[in-house]
Short mmCIF file of C-alpha atoms and ligand atoms in Angstrom, two decimals:
data_model
loop_
_atom_site.label_atom_id
_atom_site.label_comp_id
_atom_site.label_asym_id
_atom_site.label_seq_id
_atom_site.Cartn_x
_atom_site.Cartn_y
_atom_site.Cartn_z
CA MET X 506 49.50 175.24 119.18
CA SER X 507 50.59 172.97 116.02
CA GLN X 508 54.25 173.08 117.34
CA LEU X 509 53.05 171.95 120.84
CA SER X 510 51.29 168.88 118.92
CA ASP X 511 54.22 168.10 116.92
CA ILE X 512 56.37 167.79 120.15
CA TRP X 513 53.93 165.70 121.64
CA PHE X 514 53.74 163.68 118.72
CA GLU X 515 57.64 163.20 118.55
CA THR X 516 57.72 162.25 122.26
CA ARG X 517 55.15 159.76 121.71
CA VAL X 518 57.21 158.28 118.96
CA ALA X 519 60.27 157.95 121.12
CA ALA X 520 58.21 156.31 123.94
CA GLU X 521 56.87 153.90 121.55
CA SER X 522 60.34 152.69 120.14
CA LEU X 523 61.45 152.13 123.82
CA ALA X 524 58.36 150.09 124.35
CA GLU X 525 59.11 148.33 121.46
CA PHE X 526 62.71 147.63 122.46
CA MET X 527 61.56 146.23 125.67
CA SER X 528 58.73 144.07 124.27
CA GLY X 529 60.10 142.58 121.02
CA ALA X 530 60.35 143.90 117.50
CA ARG X 531 57.67 145.99 115.85
CA LEU X 532 57.40 146.85 112.22
CA ARG X 533 54.82 149.31 110.83
CA LEU X 534 54.06 148.48 106.87
CA GLY X 535 52.63 151.06 104.89
CA VAL X 536 50.57 149.53 101.85
CA THR X 537 50.46 152.56 99.66
CA GLY X 538 48.63 153.05 96.28
CA LEU X 539 46.37 155.07 94.35
CA SER X 540 42.50 153.97 94.46
CA ARG X 541 41.79 150.36 92.94
CA SER X 542 45.59 149.34 92.83
CA GLY X 543 44.95 146.48 94.99
CA LYS X 544 45.88 147.30 98.64
CA THR X 545 42.96 145.73 100.44
CA VAL X 546 43.44 142.30 98.54
CA PHE X 547 47.24 142.50 99.03
CA ILE X 548 46.81 142.99 102.85
CA THR X 549 44.20 140.15 102.90
CA SER X 550 46.43 137.67 101.00
CA LEU X 551 49.78 138.64 102.76
CA VAL X 552 47.91 138.04 106.13
CA HIS X 553 46.07 134.74 104.98
CA ASN X 554 49.56 133.49 103.71
CA LEU X 555 51.53 134.38 106.69
CA THR X 556 49.03 132.97 109.35
CA ARG X 557 47.96 129.89 107.43
CA ALA X 558 51.47 129.08 106.27
CA LEU X 559 52.35 126.65 109.36
CA ALA X 560 48.98 124.92 108.91
CA ALA X 561 49.49 124.47 105.32
CA GLY X 562 52.86 122.91 105.44
CA ARG X 563 53.82 121.83 102.35
CA LYS X 564 51.00 123.26 100.58
CA SER X 565 52.38 126.59 101.31
CA GLN X 566 53.70 128.47 98.44
CA LEU X 567 56.32 130.78 99.93
CA PRO X 568 59.44 129.37 98.90
CA VAL X 569 61.53 132.72 98.79
CA PHE X 570 60.38 133.85 102.30
CA ARG X 571 63.44 132.42 104.12
CA ALA X 572 62.50 132.38 107.75
CA LEU X 573 59.50 130.26 106.93
CA ALA X 574 61.36 127.92 104.25
CA GLU X 575 64.18 127.55 106.89
CA GLY X 576 61.34 126.35 109.35
CA ARG X 577 62.32 129.18 111.96
CA ILE X 578 58.66 130.50 112.20
CA THR X 579 57.04 128.91 114.95
CA ALA X 580 53.58 130.76 115.11
CA ALA X 581 51.89 133.55 113.16
CA HIS X 582 48.85 134.73 114.27
CA LEU X 583 46.55 138.09 114.57
CA ASP X 584 46.92 140.15 117.67
CA PRO X 585 45.13 143.11 119.08
CA GLN X 586 46.14 146.20 117.11
CA PRO X 587 47.85 148.97 118.88
CA ASP X 588 45.68 151.85 118.24
CA PHE X 589 42.32 151.85 120.02
CA ASN X 590 40.75 154.88 117.82
CA VAL X 591 41.38 153.12 114.72
CA PRO X 592 38.74 150.42 113.26
CA ARG X 593 40.09 147.22 112.65
CA PHE X 594 40.83 145.84 109.32
CA SER X 595 37.95 143.51 108.18
CA TYR X 596 40.22 140.68 107.18
CA GLU X 597 37.77 138.02 107.97
CA GLU X 598 34.88 139.87 105.89
CA HIS X 599 37.22 140.32 102.94
CA LEU X 600 38.63 136.72 103.35
CA GLU X 601 35.09 135.20 103.15
CA ALA X 602 34.50 137.48 100.14
CA LEU X 603 37.19 136.25 98.23
CA THR X 604 36.73 132.44 99.30
CA SER X 605 33.24 132.08 99.43
CA GLY X 606 32.68 129.44 96.34
CA ALA X 607 30.33 130.32 93.73
CA ASP X 608 29.47 133.83 95.40
CA ARG X 609 33.29 134.69 95.54
CA HIS X 610 33.92 138.09 94.75
CA TRP X 611 36.59 141.06 95.35
CA PRO X 612 36.33 143.07 98.44
CA GLN X 613 34.44 146.50 98.00
CA SER X 614 36.48 149.71 97.49
CA THR X 615 37.70 151.04 100.95
CA ARG X 616 35.89 153.94 102.44
CA ARG X 617 37.54 154.38 105.82
CA ILE X 618 40.78 153.59 107.43
CA SER X 619 41.49 150.69 109.35
CA GLU X 620 44.53 148.50 110.89
CA LEU X 621 45.46 145.19 111.62
CA ARG X 622 48.36 143.47 113.93
CA VAL X 623 49.70 140.09 112.66
CA SER X 624 52.65 138.46 115.25
CA LEU X 625 55.19 136.22 114.12
CA GLU X 626 57.11 134.32 116.56
CA PHE X 627 60.59 132.84 115.28
CA ASN X 628 63.78 131.20 116.16
CA SER X 629 66.26 134.14 115.88
CA LYS X 630 69.75 133.33 114.25
CA ALA X 631 71.13 136.34 116.19
CA TRP X 632 73.98 135.38 118.10
CA SER X 633 73.28 138.31 120.79
CA LEU X 634 69.61 136.90 121.38
CA ARG X 635 70.59 133.29 121.64
CA HIS X 636 73.26 134.56 124.14
CA ILE X 637 70.86 135.84 126.50
CA GLY X 638 68.57 132.61 125.90
CA GLN X 639 66.20 134.71 123.84
CA GLU X 640 66.18 132.92 120.64
CA ASN X 641 62.39 132.82 120.67
CA ALA X 642 62.00 136.25 119.41
CA ARG X 643 58.55 138.02 118.30
CA LEU X 644 58.00 140.36 115.38
CA ASP X 645 54.63 142.47 115.35
CA ILE X 646 53.71 143.69 112.05
CA ASP X 647 51.16 146.47 111.95
CA ILE X 648 49.55 147.14 108.57
CA VAL X 649 47.32 150.10 107.68
CA ASP X 650 44.69 150.02 105.09
CA TYR X 651 42.89 153.36 103.61
CA PRO X 652 40.93 154.68 100.55
CA GLY X 653 43.61 155.28 97.64
CA GLU X 654 42.11 158.61 96.88
CA TRP X 655 43.48 160.09 100.01
CA LEU X 656 46.87 159.42 99.08
CA LEU X 657 46.48 162.26 96.35
CA ASP X 658 45.84 164.73 98.91
CA LEU X 659 49.48 164.45 100.09
CA PRO X 660 50.86 167.04 97.71
CA LEU X 661 48.17 169.53 98.60
CA LEU X 662 50.09 170.12 101.89
CA GLY X 663 52.90 172.11 99.93
CA LYS X 664 50.46 174.19 97.95
CA SER X 665 48.43 177.24 98.51
CA TYR X 666 44.91 177.76 97.26
CA ALA X 667 46.10 179.98 94.17
CA GLN X 668 48.58 177.32 93.32
CA TRP X 669 46.33 174.33 93.68
CA SER X 670 43.70 176.35 91.62
CA HIS X 671 46.13 176.90 88.78
CA ASP X 672 47.55 173.49 88.60
CA THR X 673 44.04 172.01 88.53
CA LEU X 674 42.52 174.33 86.18
CA GLU X 675 45.59 173.94 83.84
CA ALA X 676 45.42 170.16 84.00
CA ALA X 677 41.89 170.14 83.05
CA SER X 678 42.37 172.27 80.00
CA VAL X 679 44.64 169.70 78.26
CA ALA X 680 42.94 168.08 75.19
CA ALA X 681 42.35 164.76 77.04
CA ARG X 682 40.52 166.33 79.75
CA ALA X 683 38.72 169.45 78.15
CA PRO X 684 35.73 167.64 77.14
CA ILE X 685 34.89 166.20 80.42
CA ALA X 686 35.68 169.20 82.21
CA ALA X 687 33.60 171.37 80.04
CA ASP X 688 30.58 172.22 82.29
CA TRP X 689 32.58 172.89 85.43
CA ARG X 690 35.14 175.10 83.62
CA GLY X 691 32.20 177.19 81.95
CA ALA X 692 30.82 177.55 85.45
CA THR X 693 33.98 178.51 86.76
CA ALA X 694 34.64 181.03 83.85
CA MET X 695 31.21 182.69 84.93
CA ALA X 696 32.14 182.97 88.70
CA ASP X 697 33.74 186.06 89.82
CA PRO X 698 36.17 185.39 92.98
CA LYS X 699 35.62 188.79 94.20
CA ALA X 700 31.99 188.75 94.23
CA ARG X 701 30.07 188.30 97.41
CA TYR X 702 30.15 184.64 98.65
CA SER X 703 27.09 182.89 98.11
CA GLU X 704 26.41 179.32 99.29
CA ALA X 705 24.52 178.45 96.39
CA VAL X 706 27.42 179.42 94.04
CA ALA X 707 29.93 177.53 96.10
CA GLN X 708 27.81 174.42 96.21
CA LYS X 709 27.06 174.22 92.40
CA LEU X 710 30.95 174.81 91.83
CA ALA X 711 32.03 172.04 94.27
CA LYS X 712 29.46 169.71 92.57
CA LEU X 713 30.13 170.23 88.95
CA PHE X 714 33.97 169.91 89.95
CA THR X 715 33.21 166.72 91.77
CA GLU X 716 31.48 165.24 88.64
CA TYR X 717 34.35 166.08 86.62
CA LEU X 718 36.73 164.26 88.99
CA ARG X 719 34.28 161.21 89.05
CA LEU X 720 34.03 160.93 85.15
CA ALA X 721 37.94 161.29 84.87
CA LYS X 722 38.43 158.41 87.18
CA THR X 723 35.96 155.87 85.51
CA GLU X 724 37.50 153.01 83.86
CA ARG X 725 37.39 154.64 80.47
CA PHE X 726 39.51 157.34 81.28
CA ALA X 727 41.26 155.89 84.23
CA LEU X 728 42.89 159.20 85.15
CA SER X 729 44.92 159.29 88.43
CA THR X 730 45.81 162.99 89.21
CA LEU X 731 42.44 163.99 90.86
CA PRO X 732 42.80 165.51 94.25
CA PRO X 733 41.24 166.30 96.63
CA GLY X 734 40.82 162.77 97.61
CA ARG X 735 37.91 163.20 99.92
CA PHE X 736 35.75 164.61 96.96
CA LEU X 737 35.43 161.13 95.42
CA MET X 738 35.85 159.22 98.85
CA PRO X 739 34.30 161.70 101.52
CA GLY X 740 33.99 159.40 104.53
CA ASP X 741 32.04 160.90 107.34
CA LEU X 742 32.87 164.47 106.05
CA GLU X 743 30.14 164.45 102.75
CA GLY X 744 28.34 167.73 102.48
CA SER X 745 30.53 169.60 105.17
CA PRO X 746 31.99 173.00 104.16
CA ALA X 747 35.42 171.41 104.38
CA LEU X 748 34.35 169.80 101.05
CA THR X 749 32.39 172.48 99.52
CA PHE X 750 35.04 174.48 97.66
CA ALA X 751 36.54 174.40 94.29
CA PRO X 752 39.46 175.77 92.05
CA LEU X 753 39.13 179.67 91.00
CA PRO X 754 41.01 181.63 88.74
CA VAL X 755 43.02 183.70 91.60
CA SER X 756 46.80 184.69 91.64
CA GLU X 757 49.22 184.05 94.18
CA GLY X 758 49.27 186.80 96.93
CA GLU X 759 45.95 188.53 95.57
CA GLU X 760 44.19 190.31 98.08
CA LEU X 761 40.58 188.89 98.21
CA PRO X 762 37.88 191.14 99.72
CA HIS X 763 36.45 189.90 102.77
CA ARG X 764 33.41 187.64 102.35
CA SER X 765 34.07 187.04 98.90
CA LEU X 766 33.52 183.81 96.99
CA GLY X 767 37.39 183.54 96.42
CA ARG X 768 38.26 184.30 100.12
CA GLU X 769 35.71 181.77 101.40
CA MET X 770 37.00 179.04 98.72
CA GLU X 771 40.33 179.63 100.06
CA ARG X 772 39.46 179.35 103.67
CA ARG X 773 37.64 176.03 103.29
CA TYR X 774 40.75 174.73 101.12
CA GLU X 775 43.24 175.65 103.92
CA ALA X 776 40.65 173.96 106.53
CA TYR X 777 40.51 170.89 104.55
CA LYS X 778 44.34 170.69 104.38
CA MET X 779 44.49 171.42 108.29
CA HIS X 780 41.58 169.48 109.59
CA VAL X 781 41.43 166.40 107.05
CA VAL X 782 44.81 165.97 105.29
CA LYS X 783 47.29 166.62 107.78
CA PRO X 784 46.05 164.61 110.74
CA PHE X 785 45.88 161.60 108.41
CA PHE X 786 49.36 161.74 107.36
CA ARG X 787 50.66 162.74 110.50
CA ASP X 788 48.73 159.83 112.53
CA HIS X 789 49.23 157.22 109.86
CA PHE X 790 52.26 157.80 107.66
CA SER X 791 55.16 159.55 109.62
CA ARG X 792 54.95 156.03 111.98
CA LEU X 793 56.00 153.87 108.93
CA ASP X 794 59.09 152.06 108.85
CA ARG X 795 58.35 150.11 105.63
CA GLN X 796 56.38 150.68 102.28
CA ILE X 797 55.13 149.02 99.50
CA VAL X 798 53.69 150.99 96.86
CA LEU X 799 51.31 149.12 94.49
CA VAL X 800 50.88 150.46 90.93
CA ASP X 801 47.91 149.16 88.71
CA ALA X 802 49.88 149.83 85.50
CA LEU X 803 47.71 147.77 83.35
CA ALA X 804 44.52 150.00 84.00
CA ALA X 805 46.33 152.86 82.78
CA LEU X 806 47.80 150.68 79.78
CA ASN X 807 44.27 149.66 79.00
CA SER X 808 43.19 153.46 78.76
CA GLY X 809 46.10 154.53 76.82
CA PRO X 810 49.12 156.79 76.89
CA GLU X 811 47.44 159.90 78.40
CA ALA X 812 46.36 157.59 81.56
CA VAL X 813 50.00 156.35 81.83
CA ARG X 814 51.40 159.61 81.73
CA ASP X 815 48.96 160.87 84.10
CA LEU X 816 49.62 157.79 86.45
CA GLU X 817 53.48 159.04 86.46
CA THR X 818 52.47 162.42 87.35
CA ALA X 819 50.36 161.03 90.35
CA LEU X 820 53.03 158.93 91.52
CA THR X 821 55.85 161.36 91.06
CA ASP X 822 53.74 164.04 93.14
CA VAL X 823 52.96 161.69 95.81
CA LEU X 824 56.45 160.15 96.04
CA THR X 825 57.95 163.38 96.31
CA ALA X 826 56.03 164.18 99.41
CA PHE X 827 57.39 161.01 100.82
CA ARG X 828 61.17 161.72 100.46
CA THR X 829 62.91 162.23 103.55
CA GLY X 830 66.06 164.49 104.34
CA ARG X 831 64.76 167.85 102.70
CA SER X 832 63.25 170.09 104.96
CA ASN X 833 60.02 171.58 103.64
CA LEU X 834 56.45 171.90 105.03
CA ILE X 835 55.60 168.52 104.17
CA SER X 836 58.73 166.84 105.74
CA THR X 837 58.25 168.53 109.09
CA ILE X 838 54.85 167.03 109.74
CA PHE X 839 55.41 163.98 107.96
CA ARG X 840 58.92 162.76 109.02
CA PRO X 841 59.29 159.27 107.42
CA LYS X 842 62.09 156.88 108.60
CA ILE X 843 61.41 154.55 106.03
CA ASP X 844 64.35 152.30 105.01
CA ARG X 845 62.97 150.04 102.52
CA ILE X 846 60.39 150.54 99.70
CA LEU X 847 59.19 147.94 97.50
CA PHE X 848 57.49 149.08 94.21
CA ALA X 849 54.97 146.55 92.98
CA ALA X 850 53.11 146.23 89.70
CA THR X 851 49.92 144.43 90.92
CA LYS X 852 47.58 142.07 88.94
CA ALA X 853 50.49 140.60 87.09
CA ASP X 854 48.24 137.32 86.79
CA HIS X 855 46.47 139.31 83.71
CA LEU X 856 49.84 138.53 81.78
CA HIS X 857 51.60 135.58 80.81
CA HIS X 858 54.90 135.12 82.93
CA THR X 859 57.01 135.87 79.89
CA SER X 860 55.60 139.43 80.17
CA HIS X 861 56.22 140.11 83.81
CA ASP X 862 59.80 141.40 83.09
CA ARG X 863 58.35 143.82 80.59
CA LEU X 864 55.68 144.89 83.32
CA GLU X 865 58.66 145.15 85.73
CA ALA X 866 60.40 147.24 83.23
CA ILE X 867 57.39 149.84 82.60
CA LEU X 868 56.82 150.41 86.40
CA ARG X 869 60.51 151.04 86.65
CA HIS X 870 60.22 153.79 84.01
CA LEU X 871 57.05 154.93 85.67
CA THR X 872 58.68 155.43 89.01
CA GLY X 873 61.98 156.35 87.91
CA ARG X 874 62.04 159.94 89.10
CA ALA X 875 60.65 158.64 92.52
CA ILE X 876 63.03 155.99 92.73
CA ALA X 877 66.12 158.24 91.92
CA ARG X 878 64.95 160.38 94.86
CA ALA X 879 64.20 157.61 97.66
CA GLU X 880 67.80 156.04 96.82
CA GLY X 881 69.39 159.37 97.33
CA VAL X 882 68.22 159.54 100.88
CA GLY X 883 69.51 155.86 101.63
CA ALA X 884 66.21 153.72 101.53
CA THR X 885 66.56 150.37 99.54
CA ILE X 886 64.47 150.16 96.64
CA ASP X 887 63.33 147.00 94.74
CA VAL X 888 60.72 146.78 91.93
CA ILE X 889 58.63 143.67 91.05
CA ALA X 890 55.63 142.26 89.38
CA LEU X 891 53.15 140.44 91.68
CA ALA X 892 49.79 139.21 91.93
CA ALA X 893 48.65 139.28 95.65
CA VAL X 894 45.78 136.87 94.61
CA ARG X 895 46.53 134.66 91.34
CA ALA X 896 42.96 134.44 89.52
CA THR X 897 44.44 132.91 86.50
CA ARG X 898 46.68 130.19 85.31
CA GLU X 899 48.41 129.66 82.00
CA ALA X 900 48.15 127.73 78.82
CA THR X 901 49.43 127.35 75.39
CA VAL X 902 46.76 127.42 72.70
CA ARG X 903 47.18 126.67 69.31
CA HIS X 904 45.55 129.19 66.97
CA GLU X 905 45.78 129.05 63.08
CA GLY X 906 48.63 126.72 63.32
CA GLU X 907 50.61 129.10 65.90
CA LYS X 908 51.18 128.08 69.42
CA LEU X 909 50.00 131.28 71.69
CA SER X 910 50.72 131.86 75.44
CA ALA X 911 47.12 132.34 76.82
CA ILE X 912 45.81 132.79 80.46
CA VAL X 913 42.72 131.09 81.65
CA GLY X 914 40.39 132.44 84.22
CA THR X 915 36.63 133.34 84.63
CA PRO X 916 36.34 136.87 83.64
CA ILE X 917 33.70 138.95 85.58
CA LYS X 918 30.16 138.94 84.39
CA GLY X 919 29.73 141.45 81.55
CA GLU X 920 33.39 141.52 80.50
CA ARG X 921 33.79 141.22 76.63
CA ILE X 922 36.04 140.30 74.11
CA GLY X 923 34.59 141.72 70.60
CA HIS X 924 31.08 140.56 70.60
CA ASP X 925 31.33 137.68 73.07
CA VAL X 926 30.04 138.64 76.69
CA PHE X 927 31.30 136.64 79.75
CA ASP X 928 28.44 135.51 82.03
CA GLY X 929 30.76 135.05 85.17
CA ILE X 930 30.50 131.05 85.19
CA ALA X 931 32.48 130.18 82.02
CA GLU X 932 36.18 130.37 81.96
CA GLY X 933 37.99 132.04 79.11
CA ALA X 934 41.48 131.57 77.38
CA ILE X 935 42.73 135.12 76.85
CA PHE X 936 45.72 136.25 74.79
CA PRO X 937 46.31 139.54 76.77
CA GLY X 938 48.80 140.65 74.02
CA GLU X 939 52.31 141.60 74.41
CA LEU X 940 53.61 144.59 76.41
CA PRO X 941 56.28 146.49 74.38
CA ALA X 942 60.01 145.65 74.82
CA ASP X 943 60.78 149.41 75.20
CA PRO X 944 59.03 150.43 78.23
CA ALA X 945 59.31 154.25 77.04
CA GLN X 946 56.51 153.19 74.41
CA VAL X 947 53.86 153.34 76.41
CA PHE X 948 54.04 156.93 77.20
CA LYS X 949 53.92 158.07 73.66
CA GLY X 950 50.91 159.04 71.89
CA ASP X 951 48.06 161.36 73.15
CA ALA X 952 45.25 158.96 72.70
CA LEU X 953 42.71 159.07 75.53
CA ALA X 954 40.51 156.05 76.20
CA LEU X 955 41.59 153.85 73.43
CA ASP X 956 38.74 151.54 71.92
CA ASP X 957 39.33 147.84 71.30
CA GLU X 958 40.35 148.08 67.77
CA GLU X 959 43.17 150.39 68.52
CA ALA X 960 44.45 149.01 71.66
CA ASP X 961 47.26 146.69 71.58
CA PHE X 962 46.45 144.98 74.68
CA ARG X 963 43.36 144.36 76.57
CA PHE X 964 43.15 143.08 79.91
CA LEU X 965 39.97 141.59 81.14
CA LYS X 966 38.95 141.55 85.03
CA PHE X 967 38.68 137.94 86.40
CA ARG X 968 36.78 136.86 89.24
CA PRO X 969 38.87 135.57 92.17
CA PRO X 970 39.95 131.93 91.80
CA ILE X 971 37.87 128.89 93.49
CA ALA X 972 39.60 128.60 96.91
CA LYS X 973 41.22 125.15 97.61
CA LEU X 974 40.25 123.98 100.99
CA ASP X 975 41.92 122.02 103.66
CA LYS X 976 40.67 119.00 105.59
CA GLU X 977 38.92 121.20 107.98
CA LYS X 978 37.32 123.07 105.02
CA ASP X 979 39.26 126.19 105.62
CA PRO X 980 40.72 127.89 102.62
CA LEU X 981 44.37 126.98 101.97
CA PRO X 982 46.62 129.78 101.55
CA LEU X 983 45.54 132.24 98.50
CA PRO X 984 47.51 131.61 95.45
CA HIS X 985 49.67 134.49 94.44
CA ILE X 986 52.38 135.59 92.15
CA ARG X 987 55.78 136.67 93.93
CA LEU X 988 54.18 137.49 97.36
CA ASP X 989 56.74 135.59 98.99
CA ARG X 990 59.37 137.83 97.21
CA ALA X 991 57.57 140.78 98.59
CA MET X 992 57.40 139.33 102.10
CA GLU X 993 61.28 138.51 102.24
CA PHE X 994 62.16 141.93 101.04
CA LEU X 995 59.74 143.77 103.32
CA ILE X 996 60.31 142.08 106.61
CA GLY X 997 62.69 139.06 105.96
CA ASP X 998 65.65 141.11 107.70
CA LYS X 999 63.59 141.40 110.71
CA LEU X 1000 63.49 137.71 111.05
CA SER X 1001 67.04 136.74 111.06
N1 GTP O 2465 43.48 139.26 88.98
C1 GTP O 2465 43.85 140.01 90.02
N2 GTP O 2465 43.08 141.36 90.44
C2 GTP O 2465 43.17 141.76 91.68
C3 GTP O 2465 44.29 141.73 92.45
N3 GTP O 2465 44.30 142.57 93.46
C4 GTP O 2465 43.42 143.39 93.12
N4 GTP O 2465 42.66 143.04 92.07
C5 GTP O 2465 41.69 143.87 91.28
O1 GTP O 2465 41.58 145.16 91.67
C6 GTP O 2465 40.35 145.61 92.38
C7 GTP O 2465 40.76 146.45 93.38
O2 GTP O 2465 41.54 145.94 94.49
P1 GTP O 2465 41.57 146.50 95.98
O3 GTP O 2465 42.30 145.59 96.77
O4 GTP O 2465 40.12 146.70 96.43
O5 GTP O 2465 42.18 147.83 95.73
P2 GTP O 2465 42.51 149.10 96.86
O6 GTP O 2465 43.89 149.71 96.35
O7 GTP O 2465 42.19 148.62 98.14
O8 GTP O 2465 41.30 150.03 96.28
P3 GTP O 2465 40.63 151.28 97.00
O9 GTP O 2465 40.08 150.78 98.29
O10 GTP O 2465 39.51 151.79 96.19
O11 GTP O 2465 41.81 152.35 97.53
C8 GTP O 2465 39.85 144.11 92.93
O12 GTP O 2465 38.45 144.42 93.10
C9 GTP O 2465 40.34 143.22 91.54
O13 GTP O 2465 39.20 143.55 90.58
C10 GTP O 2465 45.34 140.43 91.85
O14 GTP O 2465 46.08 139.99 92.81
N5 GTP O 2465 44.92 139.69 90.81
MG1 MG O 2466 40.87 149.25 99.49
#
């Protein structure tokens, strides 16, 4: 059955590329990243900057995006999306949230998958197209948004229940996690995998396990490796048996009695993989052409080395599953043909530009293993620090006779520096601190949830910037840092 559906799936992909060939080029862009890494904000700003650039003329801020700078883009607009069964990305709603004057705010965390198509019309430089009178070419860019948590499920496809249980229980036993995992691990120790299954026990374990995941994810700990992703972001599966399971100490190959707790948990875990994880990756990821991987390194840095190492593990696990070429369970379901991957450290507007190179270096370090693999299979890789929406500006402030590089913005209500609490209206000049010159430094030590006094750097959350409006009172393209460099890398060559 699964083989048949895979064949059907491949036929569909082939048919799609033929259709694509006949009707202009098409590019499916994956915007990937763990939860809160900035995917929804990135997509909104990318689409806004692309579709508003022509009208904004000289106020457009995309000098590195060549086709635009060369004046070859003739139109850019939203078009009906290709898939009828996927909700549309709420672009207008997100833009409204970001640009609504005094009420401006960041979009909510994403709860379900959605999709959007942007079409660009451009004058091609390609001789072959000009030759057949086709210099007016078109590129359709399809972009998919989804809750970042779901990404963490990808590595599960290659793991049995026993393996996953073992990994999860072991991860929870390290010093950094043990205190927050205590209740759930206590209940797990009392449960006998061979005892007769009871729904009450299954529910209790699943509930305590979910509470542990929720706690580990809070800003204080900022841990990243927390699958299964649907436990924290269930979508429409809340309360279903496919989400009512938890790890148990069982060994690989162990015969568990029929109707035992362990056996039932294993069945549910497998059902979760089969009915939830696999379709998501098969339907949305295997069709990607290009990928941007957004990483919020600053949130992890804020919490300390344990969170940084955890982020590295999560990224490596996920990106390993993306690797092409090697035949394993995952690559047969999910056969990526991705030829370009951009790793982007997001929210660079929290730092003075003099620190951007260091942020890039930290990201290179974080993703080093994954990059080595992706390069090995022929994908072109780049690493940048960017801000999809720039919420701050830079300033030099004199402090005790010394000149300091500061960033100025409106911190979100409730953010604090020492005893000062921001009200969400006043601006503040902030010295975010220096990132270390040696990126390896941020991985060292075992502190978890650093307190203010211990931390070398502290990043506050800022509100979105106040939108500048054009004559028609429409917002001018959202300000950003290096979004144009990201565009050039991800789509520039398709516009030549
Ligand atoms: N200053 C600044 N903050 C940003 C930027 N992008 C994202 N943020 C912050 O990061 C938060 C998360 O951004 P989202 O785009 O919602 O993240 P996401 O990856 O879609 O998160 P999920 O939907 O939960 O997976 C926002 O609410 C902002 O606080 C940026 O370019 N600059
Ligand atoms: Mg989102």
